CSV table of C-alpha atoms and ligand atoms in Angstrom, one decimal:
chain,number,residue,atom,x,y,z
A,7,UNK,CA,178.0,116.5,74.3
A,8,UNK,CA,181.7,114.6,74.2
A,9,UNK,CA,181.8,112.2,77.1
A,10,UNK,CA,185.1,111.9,78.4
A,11,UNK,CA,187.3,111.3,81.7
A,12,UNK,CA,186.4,114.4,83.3
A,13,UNK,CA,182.2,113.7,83.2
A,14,UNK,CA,180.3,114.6,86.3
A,15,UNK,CA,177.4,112.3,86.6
A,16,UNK,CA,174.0,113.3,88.1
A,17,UNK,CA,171.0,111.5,87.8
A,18,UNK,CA,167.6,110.4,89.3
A,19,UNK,CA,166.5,107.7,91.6
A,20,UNK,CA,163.1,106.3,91.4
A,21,UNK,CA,160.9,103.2,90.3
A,22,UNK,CA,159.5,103.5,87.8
A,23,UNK,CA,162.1,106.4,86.1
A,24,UNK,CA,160.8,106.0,82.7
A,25,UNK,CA,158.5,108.6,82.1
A,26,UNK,CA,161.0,111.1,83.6
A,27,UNK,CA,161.0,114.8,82.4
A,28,UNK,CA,164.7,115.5,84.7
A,29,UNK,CA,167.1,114.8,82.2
A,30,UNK,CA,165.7,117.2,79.4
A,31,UNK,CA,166.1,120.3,82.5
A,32,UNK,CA,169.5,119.1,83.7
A,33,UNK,CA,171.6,117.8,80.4
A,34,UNK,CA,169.8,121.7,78.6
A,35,UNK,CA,171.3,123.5,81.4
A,36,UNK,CA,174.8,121.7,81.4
A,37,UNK,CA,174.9,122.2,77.4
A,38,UNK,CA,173.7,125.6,77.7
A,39,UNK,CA,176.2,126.4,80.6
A,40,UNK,CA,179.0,124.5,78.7
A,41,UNK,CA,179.6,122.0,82.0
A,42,UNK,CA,180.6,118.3,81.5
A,43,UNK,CA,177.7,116.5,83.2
A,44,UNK,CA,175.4,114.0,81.4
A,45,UNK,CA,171.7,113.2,83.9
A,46,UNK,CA,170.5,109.7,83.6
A,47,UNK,CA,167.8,107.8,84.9
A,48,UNK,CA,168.6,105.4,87.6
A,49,UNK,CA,165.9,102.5,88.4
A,50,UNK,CA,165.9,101.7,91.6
A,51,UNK,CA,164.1,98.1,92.8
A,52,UNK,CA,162.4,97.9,96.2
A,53,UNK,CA,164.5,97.5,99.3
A,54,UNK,CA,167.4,98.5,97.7
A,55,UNK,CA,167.4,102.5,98.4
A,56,UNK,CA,170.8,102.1,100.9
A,57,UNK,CA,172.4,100.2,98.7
A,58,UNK,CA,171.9,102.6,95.8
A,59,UNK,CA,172.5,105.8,98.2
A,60,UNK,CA,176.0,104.2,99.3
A,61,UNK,CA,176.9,103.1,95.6
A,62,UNK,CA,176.1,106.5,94.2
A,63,UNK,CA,178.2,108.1,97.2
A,64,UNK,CA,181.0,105.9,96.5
A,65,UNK,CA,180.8,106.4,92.2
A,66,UNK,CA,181.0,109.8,93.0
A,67,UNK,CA,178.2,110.9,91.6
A,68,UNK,CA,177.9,114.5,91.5
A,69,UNK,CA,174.0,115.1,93.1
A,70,UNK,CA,171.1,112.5,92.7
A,71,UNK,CA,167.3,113.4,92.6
A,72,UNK,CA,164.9,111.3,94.3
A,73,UNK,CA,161.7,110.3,93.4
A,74,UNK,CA,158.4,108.1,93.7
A,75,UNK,CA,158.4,106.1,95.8
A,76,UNK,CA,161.6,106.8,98.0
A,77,UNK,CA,161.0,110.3,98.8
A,78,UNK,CA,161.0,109.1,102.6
A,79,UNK,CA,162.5,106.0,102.2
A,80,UNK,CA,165.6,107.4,101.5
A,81,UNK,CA,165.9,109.6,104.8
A,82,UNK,CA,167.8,107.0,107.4
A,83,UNK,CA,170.5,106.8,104.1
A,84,UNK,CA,171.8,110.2,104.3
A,85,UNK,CA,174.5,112.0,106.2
A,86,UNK,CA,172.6,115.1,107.2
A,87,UNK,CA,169.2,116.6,106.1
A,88,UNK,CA,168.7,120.4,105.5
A,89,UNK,CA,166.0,121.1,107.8
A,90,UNK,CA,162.7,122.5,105.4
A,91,UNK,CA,163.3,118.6,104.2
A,92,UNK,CA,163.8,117.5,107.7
A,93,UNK,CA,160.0,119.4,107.9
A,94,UNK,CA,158.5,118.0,105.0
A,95,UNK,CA,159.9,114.4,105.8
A,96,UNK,CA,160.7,114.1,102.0
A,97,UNK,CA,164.1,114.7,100.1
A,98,UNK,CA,164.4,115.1,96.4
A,99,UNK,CA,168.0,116.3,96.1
A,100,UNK,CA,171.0,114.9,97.1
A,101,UNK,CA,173.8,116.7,97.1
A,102,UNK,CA,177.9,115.4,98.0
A,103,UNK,CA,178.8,116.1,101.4
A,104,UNK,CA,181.3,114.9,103.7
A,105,UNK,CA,181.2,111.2,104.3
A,106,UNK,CA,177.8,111.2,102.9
A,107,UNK,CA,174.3,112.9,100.7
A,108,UNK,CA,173.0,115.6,102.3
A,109,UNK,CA,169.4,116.1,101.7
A,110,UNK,CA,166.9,118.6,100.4
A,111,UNK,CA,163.9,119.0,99.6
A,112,UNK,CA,163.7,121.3,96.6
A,113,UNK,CA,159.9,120.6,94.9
A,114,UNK,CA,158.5,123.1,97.8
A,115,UNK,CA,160.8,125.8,96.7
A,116,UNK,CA,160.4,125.1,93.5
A,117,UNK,CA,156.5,125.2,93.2
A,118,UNK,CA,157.1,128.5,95.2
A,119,UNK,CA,160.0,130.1,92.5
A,120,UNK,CA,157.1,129.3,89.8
A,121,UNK,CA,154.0,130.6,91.5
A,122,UNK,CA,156.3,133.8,92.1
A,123,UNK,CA,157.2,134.0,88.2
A,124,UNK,CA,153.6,133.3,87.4
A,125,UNK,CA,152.3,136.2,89.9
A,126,UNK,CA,150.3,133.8,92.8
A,127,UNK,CA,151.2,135.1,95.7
A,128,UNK,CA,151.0,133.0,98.9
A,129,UNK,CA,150.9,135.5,101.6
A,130,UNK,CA,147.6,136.4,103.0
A,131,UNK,CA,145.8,134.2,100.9
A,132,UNK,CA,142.9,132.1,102.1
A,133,UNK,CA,144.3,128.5,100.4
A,134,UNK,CA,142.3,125.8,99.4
A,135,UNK,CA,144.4,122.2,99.1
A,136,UNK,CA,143.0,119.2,97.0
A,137,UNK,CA,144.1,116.1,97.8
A,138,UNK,CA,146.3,114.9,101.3
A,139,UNK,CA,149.0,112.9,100.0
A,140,UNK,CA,153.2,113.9,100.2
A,141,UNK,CA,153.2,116.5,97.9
A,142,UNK,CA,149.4,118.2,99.8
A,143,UNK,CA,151.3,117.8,103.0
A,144,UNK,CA,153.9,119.8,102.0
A,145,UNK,CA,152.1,122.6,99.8
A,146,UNK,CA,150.2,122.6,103.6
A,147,UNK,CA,153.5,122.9,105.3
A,148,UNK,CA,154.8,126.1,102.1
A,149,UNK,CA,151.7,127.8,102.9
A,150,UNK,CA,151.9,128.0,106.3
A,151,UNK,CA,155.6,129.1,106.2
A,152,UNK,CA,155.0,131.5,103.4
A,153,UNK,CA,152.1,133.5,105.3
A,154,UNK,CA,148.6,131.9,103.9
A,155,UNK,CA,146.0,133.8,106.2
A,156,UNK,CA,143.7,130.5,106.4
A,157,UNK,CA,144.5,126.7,104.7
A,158,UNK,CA,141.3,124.3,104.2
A,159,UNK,CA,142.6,121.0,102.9
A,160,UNK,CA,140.0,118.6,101.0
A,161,UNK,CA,140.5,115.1,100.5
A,162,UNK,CA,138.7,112.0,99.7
A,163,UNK,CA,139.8,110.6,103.1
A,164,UNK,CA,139.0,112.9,105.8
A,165,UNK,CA,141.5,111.3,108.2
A,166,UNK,CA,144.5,112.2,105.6
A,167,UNK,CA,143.5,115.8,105.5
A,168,UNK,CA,142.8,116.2,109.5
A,169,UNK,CA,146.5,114.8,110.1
A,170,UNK,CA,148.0,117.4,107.8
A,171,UNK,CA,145.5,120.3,109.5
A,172,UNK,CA,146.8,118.8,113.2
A,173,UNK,CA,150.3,118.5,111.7
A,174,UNK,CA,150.4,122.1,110.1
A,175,UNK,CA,148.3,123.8,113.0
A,176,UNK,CA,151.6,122.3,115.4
A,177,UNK,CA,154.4,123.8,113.5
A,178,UNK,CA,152.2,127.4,113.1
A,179,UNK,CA,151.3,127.1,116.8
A,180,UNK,CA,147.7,128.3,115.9
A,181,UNK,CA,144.8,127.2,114.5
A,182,UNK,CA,145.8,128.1,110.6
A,183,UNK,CA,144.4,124.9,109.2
A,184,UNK,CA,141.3,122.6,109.0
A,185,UNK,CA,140.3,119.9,107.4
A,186,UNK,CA,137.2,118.7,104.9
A,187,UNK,CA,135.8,116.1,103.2
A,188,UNK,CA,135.5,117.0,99.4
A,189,UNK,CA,132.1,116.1,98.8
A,190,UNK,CA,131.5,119.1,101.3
A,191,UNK,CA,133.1,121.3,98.9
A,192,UNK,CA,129.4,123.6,99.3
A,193,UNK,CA,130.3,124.2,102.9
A,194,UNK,CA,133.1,126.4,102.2
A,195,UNK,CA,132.6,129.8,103.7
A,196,UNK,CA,132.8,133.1,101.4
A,197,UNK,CA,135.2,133.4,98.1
A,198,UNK,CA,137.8,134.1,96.7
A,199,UNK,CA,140.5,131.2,96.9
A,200,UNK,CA,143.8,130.5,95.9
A,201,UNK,CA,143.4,126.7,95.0
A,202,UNK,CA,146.2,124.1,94.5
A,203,UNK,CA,145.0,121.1,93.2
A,204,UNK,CA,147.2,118.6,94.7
A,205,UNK,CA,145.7,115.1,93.9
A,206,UNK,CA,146.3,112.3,91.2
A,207,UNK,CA,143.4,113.2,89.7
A,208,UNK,CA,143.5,114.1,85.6
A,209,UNK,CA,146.2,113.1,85.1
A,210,UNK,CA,147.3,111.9,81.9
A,211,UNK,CA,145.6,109.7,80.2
A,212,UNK,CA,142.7,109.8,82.2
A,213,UNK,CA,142.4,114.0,81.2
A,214,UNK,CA,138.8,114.0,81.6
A,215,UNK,CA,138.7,114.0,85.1
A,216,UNK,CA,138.4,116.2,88.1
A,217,UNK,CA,138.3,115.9,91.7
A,218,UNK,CA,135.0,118.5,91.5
A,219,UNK,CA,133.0,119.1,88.7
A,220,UNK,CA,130.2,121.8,90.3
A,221,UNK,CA,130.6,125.2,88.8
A,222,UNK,CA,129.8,126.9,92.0
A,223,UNK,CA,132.6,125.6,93.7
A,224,UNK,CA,134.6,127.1,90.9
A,225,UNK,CA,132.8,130.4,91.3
A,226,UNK,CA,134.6,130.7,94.8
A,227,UNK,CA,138.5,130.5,93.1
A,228,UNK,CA,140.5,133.5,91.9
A,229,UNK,CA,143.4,131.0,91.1
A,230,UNK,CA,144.1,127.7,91.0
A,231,UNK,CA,146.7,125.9,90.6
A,232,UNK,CA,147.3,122.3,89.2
A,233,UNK,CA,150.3,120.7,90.3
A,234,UNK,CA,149.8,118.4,87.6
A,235,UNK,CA,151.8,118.8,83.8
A,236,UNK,CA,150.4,116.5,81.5
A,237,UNK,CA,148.2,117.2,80.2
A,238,UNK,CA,149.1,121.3,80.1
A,239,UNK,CA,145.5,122.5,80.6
A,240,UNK,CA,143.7,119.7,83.2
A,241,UNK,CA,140.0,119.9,83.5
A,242,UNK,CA,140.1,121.4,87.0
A,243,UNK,CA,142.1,123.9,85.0
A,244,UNK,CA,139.5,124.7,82.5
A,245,UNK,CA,137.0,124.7,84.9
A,246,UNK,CA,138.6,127.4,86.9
A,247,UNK,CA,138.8,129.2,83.9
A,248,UNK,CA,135.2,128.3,83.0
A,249,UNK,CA,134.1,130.6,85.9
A,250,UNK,CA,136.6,133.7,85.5
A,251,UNK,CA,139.7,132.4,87.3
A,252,UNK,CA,143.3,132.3,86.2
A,253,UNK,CA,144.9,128.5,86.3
A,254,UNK,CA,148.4,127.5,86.1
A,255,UNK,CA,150.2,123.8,85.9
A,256,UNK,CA,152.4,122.0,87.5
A,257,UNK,CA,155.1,121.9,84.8
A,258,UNK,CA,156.9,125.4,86.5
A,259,UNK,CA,157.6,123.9,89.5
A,260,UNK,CA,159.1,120.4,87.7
A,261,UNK,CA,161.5,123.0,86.2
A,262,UNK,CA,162.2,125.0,89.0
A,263,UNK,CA,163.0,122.2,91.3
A,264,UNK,CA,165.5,120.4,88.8
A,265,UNK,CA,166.8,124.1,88.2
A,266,UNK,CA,167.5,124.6,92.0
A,267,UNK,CA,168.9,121.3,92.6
A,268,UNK,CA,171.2,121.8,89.3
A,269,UNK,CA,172.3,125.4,91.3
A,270,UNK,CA,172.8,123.2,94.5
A,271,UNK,CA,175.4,120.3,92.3
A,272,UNK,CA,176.7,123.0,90.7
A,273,UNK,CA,177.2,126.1,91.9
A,274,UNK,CA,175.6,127.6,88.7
A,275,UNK,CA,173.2,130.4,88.3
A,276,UNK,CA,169.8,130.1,86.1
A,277,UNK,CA,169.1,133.0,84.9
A,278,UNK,CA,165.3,133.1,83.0
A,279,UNK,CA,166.6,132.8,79.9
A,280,UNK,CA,168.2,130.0,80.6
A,281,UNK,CA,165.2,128.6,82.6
A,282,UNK,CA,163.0,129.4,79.5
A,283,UNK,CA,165.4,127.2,77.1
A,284,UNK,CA,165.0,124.3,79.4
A,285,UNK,CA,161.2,124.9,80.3
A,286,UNK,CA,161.0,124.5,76.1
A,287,UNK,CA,163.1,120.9,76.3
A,288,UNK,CA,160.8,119.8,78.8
A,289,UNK,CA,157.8,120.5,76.7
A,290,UNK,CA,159.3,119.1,73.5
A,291,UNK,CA,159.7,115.9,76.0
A,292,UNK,CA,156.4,115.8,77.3
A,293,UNK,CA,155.2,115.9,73.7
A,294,UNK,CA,157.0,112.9,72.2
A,295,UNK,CA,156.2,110.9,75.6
A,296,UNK,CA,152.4,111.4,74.7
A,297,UNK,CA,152.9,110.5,71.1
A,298,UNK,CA,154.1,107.2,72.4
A,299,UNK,CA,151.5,106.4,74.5
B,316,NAP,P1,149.9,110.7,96.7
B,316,NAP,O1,150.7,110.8,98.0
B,316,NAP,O2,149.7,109.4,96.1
B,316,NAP,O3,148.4,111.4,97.0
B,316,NAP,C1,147.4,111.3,96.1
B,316,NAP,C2,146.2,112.2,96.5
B,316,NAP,O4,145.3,112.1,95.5
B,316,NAP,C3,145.5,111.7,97.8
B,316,NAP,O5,145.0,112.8,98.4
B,316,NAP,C4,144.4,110.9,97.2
B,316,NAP,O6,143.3,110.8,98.0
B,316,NAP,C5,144.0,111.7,96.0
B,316,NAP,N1,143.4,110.9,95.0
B,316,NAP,C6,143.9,109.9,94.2
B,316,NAP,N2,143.0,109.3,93.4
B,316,NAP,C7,141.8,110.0,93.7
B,316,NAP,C8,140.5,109.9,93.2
B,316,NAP,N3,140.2,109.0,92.2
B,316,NAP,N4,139.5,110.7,93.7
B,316,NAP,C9,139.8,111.6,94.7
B,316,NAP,N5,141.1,111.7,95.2
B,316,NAP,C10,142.0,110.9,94.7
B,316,NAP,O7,150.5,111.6,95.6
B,316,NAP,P2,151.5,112.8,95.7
B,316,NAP,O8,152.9,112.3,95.6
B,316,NAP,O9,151.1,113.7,96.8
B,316,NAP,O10,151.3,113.6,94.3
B,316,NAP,C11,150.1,114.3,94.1
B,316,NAP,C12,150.1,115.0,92.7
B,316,NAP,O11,151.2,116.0,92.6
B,316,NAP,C13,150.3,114.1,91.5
B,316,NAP,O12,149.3,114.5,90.5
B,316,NAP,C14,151.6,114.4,91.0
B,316,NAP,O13,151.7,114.3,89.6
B,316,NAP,C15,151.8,115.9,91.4
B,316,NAP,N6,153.2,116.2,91.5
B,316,NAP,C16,153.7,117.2,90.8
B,316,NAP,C17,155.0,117.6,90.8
B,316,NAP,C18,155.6,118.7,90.0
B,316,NAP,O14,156.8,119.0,90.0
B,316,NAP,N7,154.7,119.4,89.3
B,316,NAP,C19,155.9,117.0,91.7
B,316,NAP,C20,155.4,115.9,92.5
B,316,NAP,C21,154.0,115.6,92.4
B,316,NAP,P3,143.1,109.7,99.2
B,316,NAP,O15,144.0,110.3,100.3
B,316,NAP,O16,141.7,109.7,99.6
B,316,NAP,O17,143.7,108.4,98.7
């Protein structure tokens, strides 16, 4: 691409930013789409979030992702919030508004634009969550708003889990969700689960891992779910396999929510075709980034 005077710049906000996969989606889709806009990384250092919010209002910066660890952090910096990230308490997007960023929050609907391309449907499903951190809390939050029959949320720390239950149960204004340790995985009543396997865990390069190993708790998923990438096929995704289910990764919903905050900067359309061009950068990217490590 020819950098010039007329550049828009976007970017993302984190620390680390290193191992980011953003600007592969956003500098394919402004090639593809012929738009002058280059995506850089922008490393943030703690305590410094205002500061970098004000400084990438004021070099007019087109739209600025956000990620680890100022997903929150970076709340009491904007001008206004769009309310499903006003839910979630965390913003991902920013996007130029007057006097200030408004934010969004576009990894929910982006983890919900890829499970509808790969065919998971939410609604009337009974859901089981792994793990209770930002990104469980708000896979809780999609479910509930997307018409999950029943929600059972299993973490490590039962406390984490029973929050996001009390939390969830609140904003349905019935009992929709409980909470479970993991290691009472065997407890679970009946079958057939849609599972979203929302926890650090198998994660590159520690791919050997899962949460739970035991086949019969396999047994009781139709689907699951890893929100993790790298690697592409995660144990807890072979193991769902393993006992007849289909499993999907997180790498869809990377795309999808640099795709809808690119639509949000933009104005711009992403049509599949396009999405599939910038789905295949993204892989290409992952690949080198585990060569080097
Ligand atoms: P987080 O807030 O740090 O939460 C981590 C969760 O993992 C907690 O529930 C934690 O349990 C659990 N956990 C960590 N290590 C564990 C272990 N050894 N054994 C059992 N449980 C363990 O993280 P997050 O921001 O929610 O992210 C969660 C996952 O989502 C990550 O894998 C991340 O890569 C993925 N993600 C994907 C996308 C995407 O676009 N595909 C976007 C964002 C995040 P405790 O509560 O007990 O500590």
């Amino acid at each position: 691409m020819i950098i010039n005077g007329y550049t828009r710049t976007c970017g993302v906000m984190g620390n680390p930013v290193e191992h980011t996969m953003s600007p592969a989606i956003h500098n394919t889709l402004a090639e593809e789409l012929g738009e002058n806009l280059a995506y850089v990384p922008f490393r943030v250092p703690a305590g410094h979030v205002g500061e970098a919010v004000k400084g990438a209002f004021a070099l007019n910066l087109l739209g600025v992702n956000v990620t680890v660890p100022y997903k929150s952090e970076v709340i009491p910096f904007l001008k206004e919030i769009d309310p499903l990230a006003e839910t979630i308490g965390a913003v991902n997007t920013l996007v130029r508004a007057e006097g200030g960023f408004r934010g969004y929050n576009t990894d929910m609907p982006g983890l919900y634009r890829a499970m509808c391309e790969d065919g998971v449907a939410i609604e009337g499903e009974k859901m089981l969550i792994l793990g209770a951190g930002g990104v469980a809390r708000a896979v809780a939050i999609l479910a509930a708003q997307k018409g999950a029959e029943e929600i059972i949320l299993l973490n490590r720390t039962l406390e984490k889990a029973q929050k996001i239950a009390e939390e969830v149960n609140g904003l349905a204004g019935r009992q929709l969700a409980t909470a479970r340790e993991t290691g009472a995985y065997a407890s679970l009543p009946g079958d057939g689960y849609l599972a979203i396997q929302a926890t650090n865990v198998g994660m590159f390069p520690k791919t050997e891992e899962a949460v739970i190993e035991d086949a019969a708790f396999y047994e009781k998923i139709h689907t699951g779910y890893d929100l993790i990438f790298n690697p592409a096929e995660t144990r807890f995704m072979s193991l769902v396999k393993k006992s007849g289910g289909r499993a999907f990764n997180g790498l869809k919903m990377l795309l999808y929510q640099g795709i809808i905050a690119y639509e949000l900067w933009t104005g711009a359309e992403v049509d599949s075709d396009l999405a599939e061009k910038a789905y295949a950068e993204m892989k290409k990217a992952i690949a080198k980034q585990s060569d080097v490590q």
